[in-house]
Amino acid sequence: MSDGREITEYEKYIRTGPLLGLQKTADELVCHDELAFQIVHQVEELWMKLCQHELALAVRLIEGDRLVEARVTLHRMYLICGLMADQLRLLETMSPRAYFTVRSALGRGSGQESPGFNALLEQPAALRTATRALLKRRAVKLIDLHRDPARSPEMFALVEALVDFDEAFQHFRQRHLALVRRIIGGRTPSLKGAPAELLEHGVRQTFFPELWLVREQLFRDFTPGPPLFEDDVDETHHH
Ligand code: HEM
């Protein structure tokens, strides 16, 4: 029972009671925009939770040689990252002044402490390992896959789906940096030092560096000069 009435099946299943109790009440808000700030962060945490769940499945599917299903799952992760990036836009409607008020209430809390984000930084390593093992199992070199995608289209589509996910996660970080610049400016020191520098470093990070390097190596095929990064790219090669 809630407010003297029966809880509906919908409320029971979606758990709307607990869910909608997770935000500050109107009386508790330090300013009008704080609700948007809190909800966007909460929704982002939920998407990151779902992304982790999907990522764990993608690893199992690759390990089980179920590449078509793995690609479907990676596509879902790509879409989730897109939502994560898009939703940051809502906070671009927050004035710098309102953010300052909210930040005062935030104490020393920082996005760097986001459990979902930190898990998402760690977890793709398993995806990378599973993909390397797959290439090895099938005796396919990444560079050969790129030289002739039609020879192993299933594998090519898989590594491209990994690049899609990598790029979408980078896009989230880029959108976040754009938001930070817009709200606090590029050179404002934050609680933890110079945020722009820290965040710019993050934007350059990739989960699957070899999938980016192989592009440089491929273009070396068409330009004279010594091969680039042969050891980095060539995962299946043994001396
Ligand atoms: C008004 C909006 C926002 C501002 C002004 C802002 C500001 C910042 C700043 C200055 C940092 C650098 C670390 C620090 O100084 O604490 C940071 C990091 C971070 N923020 Fe935000 N943020 C905002 C919204 C969000 C949202 C909605 C999320 C969603 C999850 C988020 C997630 C993160 C994460 C994950 C980091 C760590 C990034 C990394 O280490 O690369 N932030 N944020």
mmCIF file of C-alpha atoms and ligand atoms in Angstrom:
data_model
loop_
_atom_site.group_PDB
_atom_site.id
_atom_site.type_symbol
_atom_site.label_atom_id
_atom_site.label_comp_id
_atom_site.label_asym_id
_atom_site.label_seq_id
_atom_site.Cartn_x
_atom_site.Cartn_y
_atom_site.Cartn_z
ATOM 1 C CA MET A 1 0.000 0.000 0.000
ATOM 2 C CA SER A 2 1.147 3.511 -0.784
ATOM 3 C CA ASP A 3 -0.887 6.614 0.141
ATOM 4 C CA GLY A 4 -3.694 4.245 1.082
ATOM 5 C CA ARG A 5 -3.951 2.740 -2.395
ATOM 6 C CA GLU A 6 -2.810 -0.528 -3.864
ATOM 7 C CA ILE A 7 0.594 -0.568 -5.569
ATOM 8 C CA THR A 8 0.058 -1.459 -9.227
ATOM 9 C CA GLU A 9 1.837 -4.291 -11.004
ATOM 10 C CA TYR A 10 3.723 -1.665 -12.990
ATOM 11 C CA GLU A 11 4.974 0.100 -9.859
ATOM 12 C CA LYS A 12 5.932 -3.221 -8.316
ATOM 13 C CA TYR A 13 7.912 -4.394 -11.316
ATOM 14 C CA ILE A 14 9.593 -1.103 -12.217
ATOM 15 C CA ARG A 15 10.113 -0.319 -8.528
ATOM 16 C CA THR A 16 8.993 3.245 -9.090
ATOM 17 C CA GLY A 17 8.585 3.786 -5.337
ATOM 18 C CA PRO A 18 12.250 3.275 -4.404
ATOM 19 C CA LEU A 19 13.436 4.730 -7.739
ATOM 20 C CA LEU A 20 11.595 8.026 -7.369
ATOM 21 C CA GLY A 21 12.617 8.222 -3.737
ATOM 22 C CA LEU A 22 16.279 8.447 -4.730
ATOM 23 C CA GLN A 23 16.212 12.173 -5.515
ATOM 24 C CA LYS A 24 16.233 15.124 -3.171
ATOM 25 C CA THR A 25 12.773 16.439 -2.320
ATOM 26 C CA ALA A 26 11.782 19.940 -3.434
ATOM 27 C CA ASP A 27 12.612 21.208 0.077
ATOM 28 C CA GLU A 28 16.053 19.663 0.040
ATOM 29 C CA LEU A 29 17.185 21.094 -3.306
ATOM 30 C CA VAL A 30 19.802 23.841 -2.982
ATOM 31 C CA CYS A 31 18.512 25.378 -6.244
ATOM 32 C CA HIS A 32 16.022 24.592 -8.994
ATOM 33 C CA ASP A 33 18.601 23.014 -11.349
ATOM 34 C CA GLU A 34 19.902 20.578 -8.775
ATOM 35 C CA LEU A 35 17.219 18.027 -9.648
ATOM 36 C CA ALA A 36 18.384 17.925 -13.285
ATOM 37 C CA PHE A 37 21.986 17.595 -12.074
ATOM 38 C CA GLN A 38 21.133 14.689 -9.773
ATOM 39 C CA ILE A 39 18.875 12.873 -12.243
ATOM 40 C CA VAL A 40 21.334 13.105 -15.148
ATOM 41 C CA HIS A 41 24.062 11.640 -12.943
ATOM 42 C CA GLN A 42 21.765 8.865 -11.750
ATOM 43 C CA VAL A 43 20.639 7.997 -15.268
ATOM 44 C CA GLU A 44 24.260 7.955 -16.452
ATOM 45 C CA GLU A 45 25.097 5.501 -13.660
ATOM 46 C CA LEU A 46 22.246 3.264 -14.804
ATOM 47 C CA TRP A 47 23.439 3.281 -18.418
ATOM 48 C CA MET A 48 26.950 2.485 -17.247
ATOM 49 C CA LYS A 49 25.573 -0.415 -15.196
ATOM 50 C CA LEU A 50 23.791 -1.760 -18.274
ATOM 51 C CA CYS A 51 26.888 -1.293 -20.409
ATOM 52 C CA GLN A 52 28.938 -3.371 -17.956
ATOM 53 C CA HIS A 53 26.304 -6.086 -18.061
ATOM 54 C CA GLU A 54 26.402 -6.157 -21.863
ATOM 55 C CA LEU A 55 30.179 -6.016 -21.950
ATOM 56 C CA ALA A 56 30.451 -9.109 -19.755
ATOM 57 C CA LEU A 57 28.163 -10.914 -22.210
ATOM 58 C CA ALA A 58 30.203 -9.729 -25.211
ATOM 59 C CA VAL A 59 33.346 -11.242 -23.647
ATOM 60 C CA ARG A 60 31.624 -14.599 -23.125
ATOM 61 C CA LEU A 61 30.270 -14.594 -26.672
ATOM 62 C CA ILE A 62 33.678 -13.881 -28.201
ATOM 63 C CA GLU A 63 35.224 -16.581 -26.041
ATOM 64 C CA GLY A 64 32.527 -18.940 -27.296
ATOM 65 C CA ASP A 65 33.147 -18.010 -30.964
ATOM 66 C CA ARG A 66 29.604 -16.589 -31.234
ATOM 67 C CA LEU A 67 30.661 -13.552 -33.237
ATOM 68 C CA VAL A 68 27.343 -12.482 -34.743
ATOM 69 C CA GLU A 69 25.751 -12.327 -31.297
ATOM 70 C CA ALA A 70 28.827 -10.569 -29.916
ATOM 71 C CA ARG A 71 28.420 -7.915 -32.579
ATOM 72 C CA VAL A 72 24.768 -7.369 -31.663
ATOM 73 C CA THR A 73 25.813 -6.887 -28.038
ATOM 74 C CA LEU A 74 28.631 -4.504 -28.981
ATOM 75 C CA HIS A 75 26.152 -2.523 -31.033
ATOM 76 C CA ARG A 76 23.958 -2.179 -27.956
ATOM 77 C CA MET A 77 26.971 -0.924 -25.972
ATOM 78 C CA TYR A 78 27.649 1.581 -28.727
ATOM 79 C CA LEU A 79 24.058 2.841 -28.509
ATOM 80 C CA ILE A 80 24.286 3.115 -24.709
ATOM 81 C CA CYS A 81 27.429 5.248 -24.975
ATOM 82 C CA GLY A 82 25.585 7.446 -27.462
ATOM 83 C CA LEU A 83 22.781 7.980 -24.963
ATOM 84 C CA MET A 84 25.318 8.726 -22.245
ATOM 85 C CA ALA A 85 26.875 11.417 -24.434
ATOM 86 C CA ASP A 86 23.550 12.911 -25.566
ATOM 87 C CA GLN A 87 22.147 13.188 -22.075
ATOM 88 C CA LEU A 88 25.017 15.383 -20.956
ATOM 89 C CA ARG A 89 23.481 18.042 -23.219
ATOM 90 C CA LEU A 90 20.682 18.515 -20.733
ATOM 91 C CA LEU A 91 23.192 19.922 -18.257
ATOM 92 C CA GLU A 92 24.362 22.482 -20.806
ATOM 93 C CA THR A 93 21.136 24.285 -19.928
ATOM 94 C CA MET A 94 22.450 24.771 -16.390
ATOM 95 C CA SER A 95 23.952 28.177 -15.689
ATOM 96 C CA PRO A 96 27.488 28.359 -14.320
ATOM 97 C CA ARG A 97 26.024 30.183 -11.315
ATOM 98 C CA ALA A 98 23.598 27.338 -10.567
ATOM 99 C CA TYR A 99 26.414 24.780 -10.911
ATOM 100 C CA PHE A 100 28.452 26.731 -8.376
ATOM 101 C CA THR A 101 25.561 26.495 -5.904
ATOM 102 C CA VAL A 102 25.205 22.753 -6.536
ATOM 103 C CA ARG A 103 28.937 22.177 -6.249
ATOM 104 C CA SER A 104 28.994 23.801 -2.841
ATOM 105 C CA ALA A 105 26.459 21.187 -1.719
ATOM 106 C CA LEU A 106 28.452 18.390 -3.384
ATOM 107 C CA GLY A 107 31.288 18.662 -0.872
ATOM 108 C CA ARG A 108 34.394 16.969 -2.220
ATOM 109 C CA GLY A 109 32.425 14.625 -4.490
ATOM 110 C CA SER A 110 33.802 14.261 -8.028
ATOM 111 C CA GLY A 111 32.882 12.382 -11.187
ATOM 112 C CA GLN A 112 36.243 10.648 -10.835
ATOM 113 C CA GLU A 113 34.640 8.641 -8.055
ATOM 114 C CA SER A 114 31.874 7.310 -10.325
ATOM 115 C CA PRO A 115 31.820 3.540 -9.718
ATOM 116 C CA GLY A 116 30.185 2.883 -13.090
ATOM 117 C CA PHE A 117 32.745 4.926 -14.993
ATOM 118 C CA ASN A 118 35.686 3.360 -13.180
ATOM 119 C CA ALA A 119 34.362 -0.134 -13.858
ATOM 120 C CA LEU A 120 33.949 0.797 -17.521
ATOM 121 C CA LEU A 121 37.570 1.894 -17.688
ATOM 122 C CA GLU A 122 38.678 -1.511 -16.377
ATOM 123 C CA GLN A 123 36.316 -3.940 -18.052
ATOM 124 C CA PRO A 124 37.235 -3.509 -21.748
ATOM 125 C CA ALA A 125 40.620 -5.109 -21.010
ATOM 126 C CA ALA A 126 38.772 -8.455 -20.895
ATOM 127 C CA LEU A 127 37.231 -7.690 -24.268
ATOM 128 C CA ARG A 128 40.664 -6.953 -25.674
ATOM 129 C CA THR A 129 42.083 -10.189 -24.282
ATOM 130 C CA ALA A 130 39.177 -12.225 -25.677
ATOM 131 C CA THR A 131 39.620 -10.644 -29.116
ATOM 132 C CA ARG A 132 43.361 -11.258 -29.157
ATOM 133 C CA ALA A 133 42.739 -14.894 -28.225
ATOM 134 C CA LEU A 134 40.156 -15.182 -31.013
ATOM 135 C CA LEU A 135 42.605 -13.838 -33.617
ATOM 136 C CA LYS A 136 45.205 -16.280 -32.384
ATOM 137 C CA ARG A 137 42.765 -19.207 -32.417
ATOM 138 C CA ARG A 138 41.858 -18.478 -36.012
ATOM 139 C CA ALA A 139 45.434 -17.622 -36.956
ATOM 140 C CA VAL A 140 44.355 -14.283 -38.386
ATOM 141 C CA LYS A 141 46.517 -11.191 -38.178
ATOM 142 C CA LEU A 142 44.805 -7.896 -37.612
ATOM 143 C CA ILE A 143 46.698 -6.324 -40.475
ATOM 144 C CA ASP A 144 45.601 -9.093 -42.867
ATOM 145 C CA LEU A 145 42.024 -8.640 -41.761
ATOM 146 C CA HIS A 146 42.317 -5.019 -42.812
ATOM 147 C CA ARG A 147 44.175 -5.746 -46.016
ATOM 148 C CA ASP A 148 41.367 -8.040 -47.130
ATOM 149 C CA PRO A 149 38.179 -7.626 -45.051
ATOM 150 C CA ALA A 150 36.202 -9.856 -47.436
ATOM 151 C CA ARG A 151 38.273 -12.875 -46.457
ATOM 152 C CA SER A 152 36.885 -12.962 -42.908
ATOM 153 C CA PRO A 153 33.878 -10.641 -42.943
ATOM 154 C CA GLU A 154 32.546 -11.922 -39.615
ATOM 155 C CA MET A 155 35.802 -11.141 -37.833
ATOM 156 C CA PHE A 156 36.187 -7.846 -39.618
ATOM 157 C CA ALA A 157 32.701 -6.783 -38.539
ATOM 158 C CA LEU A 158 33.542 -7.754 -34.974
ATOM 159 C CA VAL A 159 36.722 -5.670 -34.716
ATOM 160 C CA GLU A 160 34.904 -2.759 -36.348
ATOM 161 C CA ALA A 161 32.149 -3.058 -33.722
ATOM 162 C CA LEU A 162 34.873 -2.807 -31.072
ATOM 163 C CA VAL A 163 36.092 0.398 -32.735
ATOM 164 C CA ASP A 164 32.507 1.724 -32.750
ATOM 165 C CA PHE A 165 32.259 1.141 -29.007
ATOM 166 C CA ASP A 166 35.703 2.653 -28.372
ATOM 167 C CA GLU A 167 34.802 5.734 -30.388
ATOM 168 C CA ALA A 168 31.404 6.107 -28.711
ATOM 169 C CA PHE A 169 33.002 6.006 -25.259
ATOM 170 C CA GLN A 170 35.538 8.623 -26.369
ATOM 171 C CA HIS A 171 32.620 10.672 -27.633
ATOM 172 C CA PHE A 172 31.066 10.579 -24.163
ATOM 173 C CA ARG A 173 34.346 11.867 -22.718
ATOM 174 C CA GLN A 174 34.545 14.590 -25.382
ATOM 175 C CA ARG A 175 30.968 15.707 -24.685
ATOM 176 C CA HIS A 176 31.759 15.763 -20.971
ATOM 177 C CA LEU A 177 34.849 17.908 -21.551
ATOM 178 C CA ALA A 178 32.769 20.271 -23.696
ATOM 179 C CA LEU A 179 30.237 20.489 -20.858
ATOM 180 C CA VAL A 180 32.952 21.202 -18.299
ATOM 181 C CA ARG A 181 34.427 23.967 -20.482
ATOM 182 C CA ARG A 182 30.991 25.455 -20.916
ATOM 183 C CA ILE A 183 30.097 25.412 -17.217
ATOM 184 C CA ILE A 184 33.356 26.191 -15.414
ATOM 185 C CA GLY A 185 35.623 27.335 -18.279
ATOM 186 C CA GLY A 186 38.839 25.796 -19.544
ATOM 187 C CA ARG A 187 41.258 27.037 -16.931
ATOM 188 C CA THR A 188 39.297 26.980 -13.702
ATOM 189 C CA PRO A 189 41.004 24.815 -11.116
ATOM 190 C CA SER A 190 38.635 22.256 -9.635
ATOM 191 C CA LEU A 191 38.720 20.448 -6.314
ATOM 192 C CA LYS A 192 41.294 17.999 -7.691
ATOM 193 C CA GLY A 193 43.587 20.317 -9.706
ATOM 194 C CA ALA A 194 43.391 21.347 -13.368
ATOM 195 C CA PRO A 195 40.371 19.489 -14.757
ATOM 196 C CA ALA A 196 40.825 20.422 -18.405
ATOM 197 C CA GLU A 197 44.274 18.801 -18.494
ATOM 198 C CA LEU A 198 43.092 15.669 -16.745
ATOM 199 C CA LEU A 199 40.045 15.359 -18.966
ATOM 200 C CA GLU A 200 41.981 16.080 -22.169
ATOM 201 C CA HIS A 201 44.286 13.212 -21.310
ATOM 202 C CA GLY A 202 41.254 10.958 -20.846
ATOM 203 C CA VAL A 203 39.753 11.959 -24.180
ATOM 204 C CA ARG A 204 42.879 10.654 -25.928
ATOM 205 C CA GLN A 205 42.680 7.238 -24.260
ATOM 206 C CA THR A 206 41.428 4.237 -26.225
ATOM 207 C CA PHE A 207 40.462 0.748 -25.081
ATOM 208 C CA PHE A 208 41.861 -1.048 -28.121
ATOM 209 C CA PRO A 209 44.993 0.815 -29.250
ATOM 210 C CA GLU A 210 45.974 -1.883 -31.742
ATOM 211 C CA LEU A 211 42.700 -1.418 -33.600
ATOM 212 C CA TRP A 212 43.666 2.201 -34.185
ATOM 213 C CA LEU A 213 47.332 1.508 -34.903
ATOM 214 C CA VAL A 214 46.493 -1.044 -37.555
ATOM 215 C CA ARG A 215 45.018 1.765 -39.646
ATOM 216 C CA GLU A 216 48.322 3.565 -39.645
ATOM 217 C CA GLN A 217 50.041 0.338 -40.555
ATOM 218 C CA LEU A 218 47.633 -0.324 -43.406
ATOM 219 C CA PHE A 219 48.276 3.088 -44.905
ATOM 220 C CA ARG A 220 51.972 2.339 -44.729
ATOM 221 C CA ASP A 221 51.239 -0.348 -47.335
ATOM 222 C CA PHE A 222 50.538 2.462 -49.777
ATOM 223 C CA THR A 223 53.322 4.802 -48.722
ATOM 224 C CA PRO A 224 56.988 3.956 -48.895
ATOM 225 C CA GLY A 225 58.902 3.739 -45.631
ATOM 226 C CA PRO A 226 59.637 1.276 -42.846
ATOM 227 C CA PRO A 227 56.638 -0.518 -41.282
ATOM 228 C CA LEU A 228 55.150 1.226 -38.293
ATOM 229 C CA PHE A 229 54.476 -0.435 -34.946
ATOM 230 C CA GLU A 230 54.836 -3.949 -36.361
ATOM 231 C CA ASP A 231 55.149 -5.475 -32.897
ATOM 232 C CA ASP A 232 52.251 -3.512 -31.454
ATOM 233 C CA VAL A 233 49.869 -4.428 -34.200
ATOM 234 C CA ASP A 234 50.816 -7.941 -35.075
ATOM 235 C CA GLU A 235 49.313 -9.940 -32.229
ATOM 236 C CA THR A 236 49.670 -13.361 -33.801
ATOM 237 C CA HIS A 237 53.214 -13.019 -35.035
ATOM 238 C CA HIS A 238 55.958 -14.995 -33.322
ATOM 239 C CA HIS A 239 59.659 -14.543 -33.850
HETATM 240 C C1 HEM B 1 27.527 20.455 -14.668
HETATM 241 C C2 HEM B 1 28.014 19.373 -15.167
HETATM 242 C C3 HEM B 1 29.378 18.831 -14.880
HETATM 243 C C4 HEM B 1 30.539 19.486 -14.566
HETATM 244 C C5 HEM B 1 30.780 20.971 -14.466
HETATM 245 C C6 HEM B 1 31.544 18.461 -14.360
HETATM 246 C C7 HEM B 1 32.856 18.737 -13.998
HETATM 247 C C8 HEM B 1 33.842 17.799 -13.887
HETATM 248 C C9 HEM B 1 35.205 18.080 -13.571
HETATM 249 C C10 HEM B 1 35.772 19.463 -13.289
HETATM 250 C C11 HEM B 1 35.889 16.911 -13.583
HETATM 251 C C12 HEM B 1 37.396 16.697 -13.331
HETATM 252 C C13 HEM B 1 37.655 16.014 -12.034
HETATM 253 C C14 HEM B 1 37.335 16.915 -10.902
HETATM 254 O O1 HEM B 1 37.827 18.046 -10.899
HETATM 255 O O2 HEM B 1 36.584 16.479 -10.036
HETATM 256 C C15 HEM B 1 34.934 15.869 -13.871
HETATM 257 C C16 HEM B 1 35.233 14.543 -13.977
HETATM 258 C C17 HEM B 1 34.322 13.568 -14.260
HETATM 259 N N1 HEM B 1 32.957 13.729 -14.414
HETATM 260 FE FE1 HEM B 1 31.978 15.468 -14.524
HETATM 261 N N2 HEM B 1 30.998 17.230 -14.572
HETATM 262 C C18 HEM B 1 29.672 17.410 -14.878
HETATM 263 C C19 HEM B 1 28.734 16.410 -15.150
HETATM 264 C C20 HEM B 1 29.025 15.075 -15.181
HETATM 265 C C21 HEM B 1 28.059 14.050 -15.464
HETATM 266 C C22 HEM B 1 26.557 14.239 -15.748
HETATM 267 C C23 HEM B 1 28.705 12.877 -15.399
HETATM 268 C C24 HEM B 1 28.050 11.560 -15.640
HETATM 269 C C25 HEM B 1 28.484 10.426 -15.200
HETATM 270 C C26 HEM B 1 30.093 13.157 -15.075
HETATM 271 C C27 HEM B 1 31.094 12.235 -14.930
HETATM 272 C C28 HEM B 1 32.417 12.515 -14.708
HETATM 273 C C29 HEM B 1 33.454 11.521 -14.735
HETATM 274 C C30 HEM B 1 33.262 10.052 -15.040
HETATM 275 C C31 HEM B 1 34.654 12.175 -14.452
HETATM 276 C C32 HEM B 1 36.046 11.562 -14.422
HETATM 277 C C33 HEM B 1 36.558 11.620 -15.839
HETATM 278 C C34 HEM B 1 37.958 11.131 -16.037
HETATM 279 O O3 HEM B 1 38.649 10.835 -15.065
HETATM 280 O O4 HEM B 1 38.378 11.085 -17.195
HETATM 281 N N3 HEM B 1 30.251 14.516 -14.952
HETATM 282 N N4 HEM B 1 33.700 16.439 -14.061
#
